[in-house]
Coordinates of C-alpha atoms and ligand atoms in Angstrom, one line a residue:
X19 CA 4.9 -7.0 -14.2
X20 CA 2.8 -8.6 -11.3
X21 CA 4.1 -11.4 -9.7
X22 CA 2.0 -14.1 -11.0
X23 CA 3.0 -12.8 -14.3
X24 CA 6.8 -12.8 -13.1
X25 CA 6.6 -16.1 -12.0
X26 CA 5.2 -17.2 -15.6
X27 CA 8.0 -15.7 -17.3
X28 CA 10.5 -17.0 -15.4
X29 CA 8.7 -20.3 -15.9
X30 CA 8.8 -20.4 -19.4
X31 CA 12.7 -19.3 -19.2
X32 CA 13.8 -22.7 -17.0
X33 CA 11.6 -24.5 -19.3
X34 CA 13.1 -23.7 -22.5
X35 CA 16.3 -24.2 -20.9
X36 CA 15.0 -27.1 -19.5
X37 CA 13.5 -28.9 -22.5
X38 CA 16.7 -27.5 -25.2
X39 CA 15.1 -24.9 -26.2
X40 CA 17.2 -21.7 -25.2
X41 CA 20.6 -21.8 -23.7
X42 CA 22.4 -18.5 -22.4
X43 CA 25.1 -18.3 -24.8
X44 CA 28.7 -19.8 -23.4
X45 CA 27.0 -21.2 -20.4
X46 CA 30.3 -22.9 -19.1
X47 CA 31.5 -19.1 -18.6
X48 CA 28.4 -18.0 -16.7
X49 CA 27.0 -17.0 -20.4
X50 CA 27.4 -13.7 -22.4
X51 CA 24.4 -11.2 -21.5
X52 CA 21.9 -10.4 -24.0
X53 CA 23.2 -13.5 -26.6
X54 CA 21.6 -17.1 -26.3
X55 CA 22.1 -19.8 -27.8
X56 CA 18.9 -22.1 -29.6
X57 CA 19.0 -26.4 -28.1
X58 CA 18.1 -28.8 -30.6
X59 CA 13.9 -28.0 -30.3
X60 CA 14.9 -24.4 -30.1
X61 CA 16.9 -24.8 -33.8
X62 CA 13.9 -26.6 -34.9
X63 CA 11.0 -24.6 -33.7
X64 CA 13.5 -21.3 -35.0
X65 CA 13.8 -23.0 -38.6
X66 CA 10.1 -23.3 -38.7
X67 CA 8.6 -19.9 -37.4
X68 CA 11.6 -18.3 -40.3
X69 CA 10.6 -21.1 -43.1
X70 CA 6.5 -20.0 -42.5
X71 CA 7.6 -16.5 -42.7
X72 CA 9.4 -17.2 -45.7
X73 CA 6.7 -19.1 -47.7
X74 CA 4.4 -16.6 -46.9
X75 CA 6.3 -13.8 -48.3
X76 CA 7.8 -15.4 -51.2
X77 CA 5.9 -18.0 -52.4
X78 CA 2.3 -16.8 -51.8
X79 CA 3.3 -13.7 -53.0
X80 CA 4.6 -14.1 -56.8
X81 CA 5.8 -10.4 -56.7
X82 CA 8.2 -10.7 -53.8
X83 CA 11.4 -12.8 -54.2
X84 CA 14.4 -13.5 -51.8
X85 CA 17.9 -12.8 -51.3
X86 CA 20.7 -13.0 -48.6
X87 CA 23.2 -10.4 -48.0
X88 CA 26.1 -10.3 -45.8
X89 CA 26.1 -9.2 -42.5
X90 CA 29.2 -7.1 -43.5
X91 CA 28.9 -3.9 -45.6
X92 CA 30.8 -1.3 -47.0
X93 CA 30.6 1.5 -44.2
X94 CA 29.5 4.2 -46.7
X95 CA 26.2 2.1 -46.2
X96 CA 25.7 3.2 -42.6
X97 CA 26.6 6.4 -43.6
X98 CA 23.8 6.9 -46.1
X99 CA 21.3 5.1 -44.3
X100 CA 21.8 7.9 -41.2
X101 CA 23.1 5.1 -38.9
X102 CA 26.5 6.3 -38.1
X103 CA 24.7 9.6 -37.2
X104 CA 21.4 9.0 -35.8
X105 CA 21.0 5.0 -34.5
X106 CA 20.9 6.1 -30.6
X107 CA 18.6 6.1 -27.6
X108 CA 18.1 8.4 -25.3
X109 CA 20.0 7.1 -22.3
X110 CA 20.3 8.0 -18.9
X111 CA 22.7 7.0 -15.8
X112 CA 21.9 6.7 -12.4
X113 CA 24.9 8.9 -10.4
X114 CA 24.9 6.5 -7.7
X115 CA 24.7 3.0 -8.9
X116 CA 26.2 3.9 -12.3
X117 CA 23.5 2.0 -14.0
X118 CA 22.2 2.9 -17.4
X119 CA 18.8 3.1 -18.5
X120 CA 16.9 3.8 -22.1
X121 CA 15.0 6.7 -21.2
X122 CA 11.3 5.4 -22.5
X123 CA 12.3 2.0 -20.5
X124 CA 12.2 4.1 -17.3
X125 CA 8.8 5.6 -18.1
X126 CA 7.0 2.8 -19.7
X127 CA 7.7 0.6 -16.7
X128 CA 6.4 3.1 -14.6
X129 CA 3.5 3.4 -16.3
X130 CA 2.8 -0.3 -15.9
X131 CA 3.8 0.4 -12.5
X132 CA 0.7 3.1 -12.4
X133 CA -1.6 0.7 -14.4
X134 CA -1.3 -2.4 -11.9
X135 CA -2.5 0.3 -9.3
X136 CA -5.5 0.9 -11.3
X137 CA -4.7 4.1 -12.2
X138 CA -5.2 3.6 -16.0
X139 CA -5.7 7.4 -16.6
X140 CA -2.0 8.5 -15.1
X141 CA -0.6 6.3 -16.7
X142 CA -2.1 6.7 -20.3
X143 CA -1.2 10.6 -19.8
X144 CA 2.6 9.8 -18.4
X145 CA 2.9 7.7 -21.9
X146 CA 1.4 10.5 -23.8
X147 CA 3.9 13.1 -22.6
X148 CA 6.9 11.0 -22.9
X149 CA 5.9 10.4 -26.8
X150 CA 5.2 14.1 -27.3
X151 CA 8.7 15.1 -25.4
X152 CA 10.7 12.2 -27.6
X153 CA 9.3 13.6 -30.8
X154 CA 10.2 16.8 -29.7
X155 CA 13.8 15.4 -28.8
X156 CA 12.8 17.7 -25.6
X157 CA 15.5 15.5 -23.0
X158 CA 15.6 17.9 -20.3
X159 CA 11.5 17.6 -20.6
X160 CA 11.9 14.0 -20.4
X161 CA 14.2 14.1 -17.2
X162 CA 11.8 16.6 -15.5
X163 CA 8.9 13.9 -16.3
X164 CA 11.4 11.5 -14.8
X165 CA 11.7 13.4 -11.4
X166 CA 8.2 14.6 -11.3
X167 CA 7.4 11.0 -11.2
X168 CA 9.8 10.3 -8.4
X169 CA 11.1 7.9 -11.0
X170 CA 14.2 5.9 -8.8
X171 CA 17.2 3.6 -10.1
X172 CA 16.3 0.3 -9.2
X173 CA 19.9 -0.6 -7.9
X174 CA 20.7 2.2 -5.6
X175 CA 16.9 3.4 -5.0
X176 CA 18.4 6.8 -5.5
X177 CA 16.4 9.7 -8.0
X178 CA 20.5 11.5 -8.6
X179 CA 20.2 11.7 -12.1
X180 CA 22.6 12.7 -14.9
X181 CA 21.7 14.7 -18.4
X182 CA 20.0 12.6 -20.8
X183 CA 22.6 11.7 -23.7
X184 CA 22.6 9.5 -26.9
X185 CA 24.2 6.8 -27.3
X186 CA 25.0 4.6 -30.5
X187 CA 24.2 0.7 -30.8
X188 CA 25.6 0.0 -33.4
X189 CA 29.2 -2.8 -32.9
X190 CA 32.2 -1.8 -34.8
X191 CA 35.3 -3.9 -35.8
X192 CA 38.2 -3.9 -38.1
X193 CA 38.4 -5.7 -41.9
X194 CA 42.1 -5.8 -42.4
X195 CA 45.2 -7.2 -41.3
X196 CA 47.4 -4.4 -40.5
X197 CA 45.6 -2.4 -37.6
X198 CA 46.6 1.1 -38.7
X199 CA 45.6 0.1 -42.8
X200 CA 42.0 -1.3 -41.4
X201 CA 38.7 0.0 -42.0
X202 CA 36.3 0.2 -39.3
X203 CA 33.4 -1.3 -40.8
X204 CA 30.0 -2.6 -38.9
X205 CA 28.2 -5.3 -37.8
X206 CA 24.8 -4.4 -39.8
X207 CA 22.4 -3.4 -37.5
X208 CA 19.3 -4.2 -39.7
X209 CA 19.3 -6.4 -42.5
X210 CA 16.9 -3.7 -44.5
X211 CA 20.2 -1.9 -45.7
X212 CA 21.4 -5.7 -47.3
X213 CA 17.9 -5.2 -49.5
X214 CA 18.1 -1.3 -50.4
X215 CA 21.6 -1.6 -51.9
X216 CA 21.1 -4.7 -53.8
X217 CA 17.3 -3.2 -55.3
X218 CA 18.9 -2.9 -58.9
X219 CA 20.6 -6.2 -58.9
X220 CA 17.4 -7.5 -57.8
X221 CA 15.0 -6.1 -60.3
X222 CA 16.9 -6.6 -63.3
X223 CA 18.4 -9.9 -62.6
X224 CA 14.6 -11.5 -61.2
X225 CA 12.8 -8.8 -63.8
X226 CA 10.3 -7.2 -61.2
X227 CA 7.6 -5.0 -62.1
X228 CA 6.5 -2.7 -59.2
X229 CA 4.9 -3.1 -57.1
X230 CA 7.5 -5.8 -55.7
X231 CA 9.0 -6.9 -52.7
X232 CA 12.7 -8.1 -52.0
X233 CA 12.4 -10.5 -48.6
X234 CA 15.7 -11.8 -45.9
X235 CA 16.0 -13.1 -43.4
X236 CA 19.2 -12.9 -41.2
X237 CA 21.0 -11.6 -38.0
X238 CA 21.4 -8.4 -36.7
X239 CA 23.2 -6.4 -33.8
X240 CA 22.5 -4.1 -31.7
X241 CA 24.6 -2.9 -28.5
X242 CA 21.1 -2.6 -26.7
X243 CA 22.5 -0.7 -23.6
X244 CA 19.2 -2.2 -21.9
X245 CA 19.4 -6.1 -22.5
X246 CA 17.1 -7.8 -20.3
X247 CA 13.4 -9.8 -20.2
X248 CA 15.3 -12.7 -21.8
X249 CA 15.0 -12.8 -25.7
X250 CA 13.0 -10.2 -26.1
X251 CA 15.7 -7.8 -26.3
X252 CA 19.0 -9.4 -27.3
X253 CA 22.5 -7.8 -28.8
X254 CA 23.0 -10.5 -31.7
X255 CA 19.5 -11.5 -33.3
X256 CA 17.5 -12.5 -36.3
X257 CA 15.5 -10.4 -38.6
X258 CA 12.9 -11.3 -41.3
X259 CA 12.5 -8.1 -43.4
X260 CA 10.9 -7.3 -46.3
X261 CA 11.0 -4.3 -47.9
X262 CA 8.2 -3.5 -50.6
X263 CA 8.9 -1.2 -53.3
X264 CA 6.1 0.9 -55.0
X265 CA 5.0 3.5 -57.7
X266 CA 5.0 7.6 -55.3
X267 CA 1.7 8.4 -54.4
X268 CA 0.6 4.7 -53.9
X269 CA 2.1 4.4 -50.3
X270 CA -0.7 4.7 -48.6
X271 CA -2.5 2.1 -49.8
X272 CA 0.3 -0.4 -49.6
X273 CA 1.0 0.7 -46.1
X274 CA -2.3 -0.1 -45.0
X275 CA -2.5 -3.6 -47.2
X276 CA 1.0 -4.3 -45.1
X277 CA -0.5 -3.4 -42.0
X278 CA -3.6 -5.3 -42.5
X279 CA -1.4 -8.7 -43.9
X280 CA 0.8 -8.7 -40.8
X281 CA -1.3 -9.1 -38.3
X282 CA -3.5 -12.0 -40.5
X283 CA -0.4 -13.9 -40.9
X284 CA 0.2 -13.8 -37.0
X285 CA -3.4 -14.5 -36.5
X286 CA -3.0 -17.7 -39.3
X287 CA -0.9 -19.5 -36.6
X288 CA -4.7 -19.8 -34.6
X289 CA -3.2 -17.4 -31.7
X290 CA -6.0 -15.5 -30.3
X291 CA -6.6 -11.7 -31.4
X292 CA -7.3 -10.3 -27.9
X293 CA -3.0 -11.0 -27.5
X294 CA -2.9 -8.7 -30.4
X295 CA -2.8 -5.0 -30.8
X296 CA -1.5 -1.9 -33.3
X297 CA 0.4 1.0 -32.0
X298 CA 0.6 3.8 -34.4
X299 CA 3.4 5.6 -33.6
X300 CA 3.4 9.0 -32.8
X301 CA 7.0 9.9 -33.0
X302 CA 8.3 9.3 -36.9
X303 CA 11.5 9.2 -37.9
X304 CA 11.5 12.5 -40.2
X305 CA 11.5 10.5 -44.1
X306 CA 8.7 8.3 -42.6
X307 CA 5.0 8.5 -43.7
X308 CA 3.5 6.1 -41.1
X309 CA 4.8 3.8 -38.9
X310 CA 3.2 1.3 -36.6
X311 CA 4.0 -1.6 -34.5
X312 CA 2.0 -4.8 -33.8
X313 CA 1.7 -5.7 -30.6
X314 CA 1.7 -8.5 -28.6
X315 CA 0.7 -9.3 -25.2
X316 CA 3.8 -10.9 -23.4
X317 CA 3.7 -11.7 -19.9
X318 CA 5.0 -8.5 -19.3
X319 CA 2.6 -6.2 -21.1
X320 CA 1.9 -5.2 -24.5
X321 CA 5.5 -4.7 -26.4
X322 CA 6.3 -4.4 -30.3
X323 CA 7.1 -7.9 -32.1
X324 CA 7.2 -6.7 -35.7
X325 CA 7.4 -2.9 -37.2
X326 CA 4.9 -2.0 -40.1
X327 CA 6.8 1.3 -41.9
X328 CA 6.3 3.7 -45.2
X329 CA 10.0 4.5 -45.4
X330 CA 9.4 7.0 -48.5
X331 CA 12.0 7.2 -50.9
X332 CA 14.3 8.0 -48.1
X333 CA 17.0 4.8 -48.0
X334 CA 17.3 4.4 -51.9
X335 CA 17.5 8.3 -52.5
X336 CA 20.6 8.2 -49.7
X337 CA 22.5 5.7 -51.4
X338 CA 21.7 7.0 -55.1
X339 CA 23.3 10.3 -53.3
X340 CA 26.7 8.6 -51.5
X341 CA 27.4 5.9 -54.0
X342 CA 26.7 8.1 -56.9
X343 CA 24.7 5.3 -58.8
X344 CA 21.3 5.9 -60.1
X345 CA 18.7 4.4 -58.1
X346 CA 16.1 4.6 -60.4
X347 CA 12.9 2.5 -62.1
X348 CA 11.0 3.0 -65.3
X349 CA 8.0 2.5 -65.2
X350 CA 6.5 1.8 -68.4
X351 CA 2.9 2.0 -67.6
X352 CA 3.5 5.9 -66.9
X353 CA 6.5 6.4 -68.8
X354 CA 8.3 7.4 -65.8
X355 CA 11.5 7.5 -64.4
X356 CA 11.2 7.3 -60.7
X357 CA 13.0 6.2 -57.2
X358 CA 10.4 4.1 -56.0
X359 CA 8.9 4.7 -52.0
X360 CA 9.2 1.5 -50.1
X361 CA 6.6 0.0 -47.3
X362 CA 8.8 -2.5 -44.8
X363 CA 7.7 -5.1 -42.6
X364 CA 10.2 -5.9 -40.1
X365 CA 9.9 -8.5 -37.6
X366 CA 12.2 -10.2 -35.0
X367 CA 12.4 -14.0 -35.4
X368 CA 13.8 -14.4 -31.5
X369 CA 10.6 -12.1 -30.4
X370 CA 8.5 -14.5 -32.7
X371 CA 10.0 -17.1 -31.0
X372 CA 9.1 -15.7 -27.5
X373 CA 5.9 -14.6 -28.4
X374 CA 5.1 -18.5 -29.7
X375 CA 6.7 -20.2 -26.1
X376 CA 4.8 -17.2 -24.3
X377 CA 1.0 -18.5 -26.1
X378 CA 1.7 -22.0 -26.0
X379 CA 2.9 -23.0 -22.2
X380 CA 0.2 -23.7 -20.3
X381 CA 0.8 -25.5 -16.2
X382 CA -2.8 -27.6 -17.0
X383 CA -4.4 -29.5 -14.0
X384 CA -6.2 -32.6 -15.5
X385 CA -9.3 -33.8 -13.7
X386 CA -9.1 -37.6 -13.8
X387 CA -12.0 -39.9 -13.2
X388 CA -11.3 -41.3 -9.5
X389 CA -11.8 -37.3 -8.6
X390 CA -7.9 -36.9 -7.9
X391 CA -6.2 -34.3 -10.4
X392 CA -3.1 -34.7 -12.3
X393 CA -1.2 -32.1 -13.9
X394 CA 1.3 -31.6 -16.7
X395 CA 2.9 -28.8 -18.5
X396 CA 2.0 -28.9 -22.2
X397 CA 3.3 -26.3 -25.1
X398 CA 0.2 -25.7 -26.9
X399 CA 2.8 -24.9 -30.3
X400 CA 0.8 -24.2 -33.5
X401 CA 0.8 -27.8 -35.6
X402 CA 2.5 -25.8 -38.5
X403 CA 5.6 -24.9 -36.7
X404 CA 5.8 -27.4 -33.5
X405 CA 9.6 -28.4 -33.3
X406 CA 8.6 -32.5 -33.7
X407 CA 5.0 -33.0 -35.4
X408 CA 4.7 -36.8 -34.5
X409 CA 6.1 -39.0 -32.4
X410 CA 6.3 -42.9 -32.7
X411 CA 6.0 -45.0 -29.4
X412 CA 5.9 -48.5 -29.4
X413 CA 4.5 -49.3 -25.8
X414 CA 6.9 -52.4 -25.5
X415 CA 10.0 -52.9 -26.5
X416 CA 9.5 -56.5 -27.4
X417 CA 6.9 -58.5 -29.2
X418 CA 7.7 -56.9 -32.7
X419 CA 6.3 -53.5 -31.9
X420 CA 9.4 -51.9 -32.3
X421 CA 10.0 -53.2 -36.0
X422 CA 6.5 -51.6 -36.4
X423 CA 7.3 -48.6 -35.6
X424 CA 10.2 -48.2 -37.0
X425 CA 8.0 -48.8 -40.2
X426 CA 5.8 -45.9 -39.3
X427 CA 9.4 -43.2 -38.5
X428 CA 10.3 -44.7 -42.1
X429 CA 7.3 -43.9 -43.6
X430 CA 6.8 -40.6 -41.9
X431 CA 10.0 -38.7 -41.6
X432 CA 10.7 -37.9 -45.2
X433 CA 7.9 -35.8 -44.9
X434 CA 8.0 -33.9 -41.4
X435 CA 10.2 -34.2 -38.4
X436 CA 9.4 -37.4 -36.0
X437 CA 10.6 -38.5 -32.6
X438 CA 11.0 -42.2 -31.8
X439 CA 11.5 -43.8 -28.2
X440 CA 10.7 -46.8 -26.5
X441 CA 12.4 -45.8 -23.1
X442 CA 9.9 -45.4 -19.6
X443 CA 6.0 -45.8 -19.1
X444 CA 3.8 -44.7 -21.8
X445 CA 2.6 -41.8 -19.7
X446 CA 5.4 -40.8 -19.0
X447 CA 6.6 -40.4 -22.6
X448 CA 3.5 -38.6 -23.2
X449 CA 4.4 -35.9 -20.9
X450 CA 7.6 -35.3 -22.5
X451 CA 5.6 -34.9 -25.9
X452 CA 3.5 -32.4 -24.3
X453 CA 6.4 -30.4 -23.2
X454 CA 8.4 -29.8 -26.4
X455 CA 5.0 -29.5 -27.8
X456 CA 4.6 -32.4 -29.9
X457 CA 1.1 -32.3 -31.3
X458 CA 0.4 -36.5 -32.8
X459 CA 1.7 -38.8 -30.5
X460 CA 0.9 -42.4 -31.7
X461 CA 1.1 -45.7 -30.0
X462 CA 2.1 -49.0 -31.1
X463 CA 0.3 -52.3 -29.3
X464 CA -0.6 -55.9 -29.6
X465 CA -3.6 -54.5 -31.1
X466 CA -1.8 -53.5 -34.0
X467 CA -0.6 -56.9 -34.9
X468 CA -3.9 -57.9 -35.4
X469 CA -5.3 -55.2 -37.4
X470 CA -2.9 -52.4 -38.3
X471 CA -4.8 -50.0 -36.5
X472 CA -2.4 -47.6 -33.5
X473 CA -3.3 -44.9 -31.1
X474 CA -3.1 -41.8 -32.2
X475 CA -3.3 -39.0 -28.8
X476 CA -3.8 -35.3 -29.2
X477 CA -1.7 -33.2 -27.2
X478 CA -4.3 -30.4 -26.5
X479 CA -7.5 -32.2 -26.0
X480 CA -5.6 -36.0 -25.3
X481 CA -8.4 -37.3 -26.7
X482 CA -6.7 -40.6 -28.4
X483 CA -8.7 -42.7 -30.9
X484 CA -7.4 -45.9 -33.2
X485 CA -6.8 -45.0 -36.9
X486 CA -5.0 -46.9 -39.6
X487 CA -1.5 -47.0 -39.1
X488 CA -1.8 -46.7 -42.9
X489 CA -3.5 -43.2 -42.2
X490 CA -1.1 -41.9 -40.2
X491 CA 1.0 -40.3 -42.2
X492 CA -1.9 -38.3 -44.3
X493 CA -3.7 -37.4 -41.2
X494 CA -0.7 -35.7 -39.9
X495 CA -0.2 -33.5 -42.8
X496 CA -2.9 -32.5 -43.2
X497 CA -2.9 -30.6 -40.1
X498 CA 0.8 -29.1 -40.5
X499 CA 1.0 -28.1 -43.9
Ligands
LIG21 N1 14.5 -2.2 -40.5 C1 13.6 -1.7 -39.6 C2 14.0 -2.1 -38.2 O1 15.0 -2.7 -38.0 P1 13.1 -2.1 -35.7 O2 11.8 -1.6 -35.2 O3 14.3 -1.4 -35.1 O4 13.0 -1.8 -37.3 C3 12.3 -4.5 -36.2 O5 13.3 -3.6 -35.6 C4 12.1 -5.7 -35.3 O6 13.3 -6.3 -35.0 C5 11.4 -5.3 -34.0 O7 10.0 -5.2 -34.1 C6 11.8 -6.5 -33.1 O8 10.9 -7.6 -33.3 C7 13.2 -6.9 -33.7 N2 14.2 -6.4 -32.8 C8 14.7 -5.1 -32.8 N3 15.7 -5.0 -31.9 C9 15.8 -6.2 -31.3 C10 16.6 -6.7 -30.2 N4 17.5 -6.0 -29.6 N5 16.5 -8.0 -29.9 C11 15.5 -8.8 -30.5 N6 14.7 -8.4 -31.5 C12 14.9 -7.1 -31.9

């Protein structure tokens, strides 16, 4: 990360804590590392990016309904699903400093490292071997490639490395009251497992025909043994999964309808392509067909935001063998009795969240008309999913404007989430608009006394113009349903 780009990111951190956004989680104890904590436009902007995933899944798609499963599970679950066995990075400490680092952390940032030097082509190669050695599982390859490229702990500056090893991320705890009676059971990792063993509940109860989807939302936890870059990569998080169940032999084509739909929702919030990119992975978990990740450009590189995966008929074949129930559909158009291969699209709602404060904050130097400059920072939010969509100012707080406005919140807030103040100069309340990213900020004067008309200011261009007070209401729908 260069340090212009630093500086951005750390930035946008102090201003989502800042403007109640983010909090680090128990702040009064000097927080909890890796676990924050969402302020009142935080909780807002959070319900919105997880209710526009939502509709998009299930009710634009009449094949694909929801559930909610509990975060606890019976531990056979993570058994099957090769958790308890397999969910484990590659990890590796530094002898000196004791620090511990995920081995294709260490690499990747050196390749960025190698990239801001210009030398594109090292670094393209160093990724390139590191992918070929972890498919290979090859971990005394990967820590010769780390001392070949004089790779050093950032703590101690030292290259006195020890063996790579695995570790598990998955928290364990106890249901039960009597310690030695108690089953160690887990805190679900991924909510996909929720959706897998609830598949025939689903289908018969809802009466789904594949091709169908099961979608849910929910938290997930992961002892990442790397938690940094804020909440990018945090030990309790959300997940919106959706797990998509289809005929064998047809995966191919959903995989690619999946991979193609993703990135058109992102690009529906009006966030530009160039942010965007695939990465088809190289390395595949050995029941996977394809897997990819979409990208994003965060101002520390490209990194995953949601996963794009043909799981086979791995998950539901596992649990049909360790719970001993059949986990099977018949299909009547082929007379068929079959366990149906999934597609999954899995994305983080607190990388969403980043990704959307990431796009939208802008430090914006305004030009004003006696040639001096101005500047503000604004949150350039999508409409859709902006934390408050309009807020009401009367620019006095005498004179009946007030009793005006409060007719407009009245009118308005039934329908989408307002913001109402009277307090400090007009431009000043503006500003504070622009920060939470309100996008219709409307004005209540003398003026509209006389005629009913207001101001109405838009926070990207603030361009304001008079409209009907009468038309607010309409005129900001339309732009945020
Ligand atoms: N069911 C598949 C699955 O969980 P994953 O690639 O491990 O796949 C999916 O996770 C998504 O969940 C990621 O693309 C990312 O957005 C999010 N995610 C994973 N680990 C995370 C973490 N520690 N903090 C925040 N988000 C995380």
């Amino acid at each position: 990360m260069s340090i212009q780009q630093d500086n951005q990111f750390q930035a946008i951190i102090s201003h989502a804590k800042e403007y109640g956004f983010v909090f680090p989680s128990s702040e009064i104890y000097d927080g909890l590392s890796a676990v924050y904590d969402y302020g009142p436009y935080g909780s807002e902007l959070k319900k919105n990016i997880r209710d526009y995933w939502w509709k998009s899944m299930t009710q634009m798609h009449e094949n694909i309904v929801g559930i909610d499963a509990a975060i606890f599970m019976h531990p056979t679950t993570w058994k099957a699903s090769g958790h308890v066995d397999n969910f484990s990075d590659p990890m590796i400490d530094n002898k000196d400093s004791k620090k511990r680092y995920r081995v294709d952390h260490l690499l990747e940032a050196k390749a960025d490292q190698l990239r801001e030097k210009g030398e594109q082509q090292a670094a393209d190669t160093l990724l390139a071997s590191m992918d070929a050695l972890l498919a290979a599982e090859d971990f005394a390859g990967l820590k010769e490639l780390i001392i070949d490229q004089k790779i050093v702990c950032s703590v101690s500056g030292t290259a006195n490395w020890t063996d790579i090893r695995q570790f598990n991320l998955m928290f364990s705890t106890q249901l039960g009251s009597v310690a030695e009676d108690a089953d160690t059971i887990y805190l679900r990792p991924e909510t996909a497992q929720g959706i897998f063993v609830n598949f025939l509940n689903v289908q018969k109860t809802a009466r789904m025909k594949i091709p169908f989807g099961i979608a849910q939302t929910g938290k997930a936890f992961r002892n990442e043994i790397v938690a940094r870059q804020f909440i990018f990569r945090m030990r309790e998080f959300e997940q919106m999964e959706m797990q998509f169940f289809v005929r064998p032999g047809t995966e191919g084509e959903w995989y690619q309808y999946w991979k193609e739909a993703r990135l058109q929702w992102h690009l529906s919030l009006g966030i530009s392509k160039d942010k965007y990119r695939y990465h088809d992975h190289v390395k595949l978990a050995h029941y996977a067909k394809e897997a990819c990740d979409i990208e994003f450009e965060f101002p520390f590189g490209f990194k995953e935001v949601e996963g794009i995966h043909s799981r086979s008929d791995f998950d539901l074949t596992q649990h049909q063998l360790y719970s001993k129930k059949k986990m099977q559909y018949f299909d009547t158009e082929i007379n068929q009795n079959y366990v149906p291969y999934v597609v999954e699209t899995s994305i983080g709602l607190d990388r969403m969240f980043l990704l959307v404060m990431a796009n939208a904050y802008e430090e914006e130097t305004i030009a004003k008309e006696d040639g001096t400059t101005d500047s503000r920072v604004v949150m350039h939010i999508p409409a859709k999913i902006a934390p408050v969509k309009l807020a009401v100012l009367p620019l006095t707080k005498k004179d009946g404007l007030p009793e005006l406005a409060r007719e407009l919140m009245d009118e308005c807030k039934p329908y989408f989430k307002c913001f109402y103040e009277e307090k400090d100069a007009i431009g000043k309340r503006y500003r504070r608009q622009d920060a939470i990213g309100t996008p219709f900020c409307v004005t209540i004067d003398h003026q509209t006394k006389e005629d009913q008309t207001v101001t109405i200011r838009y926070r990207d261009s603030m361009v304001q113009e008079r409209v009907l007070m009468s038309k607010v209401k309409d005129l900001v729908l339309e732009q945020v349903m």
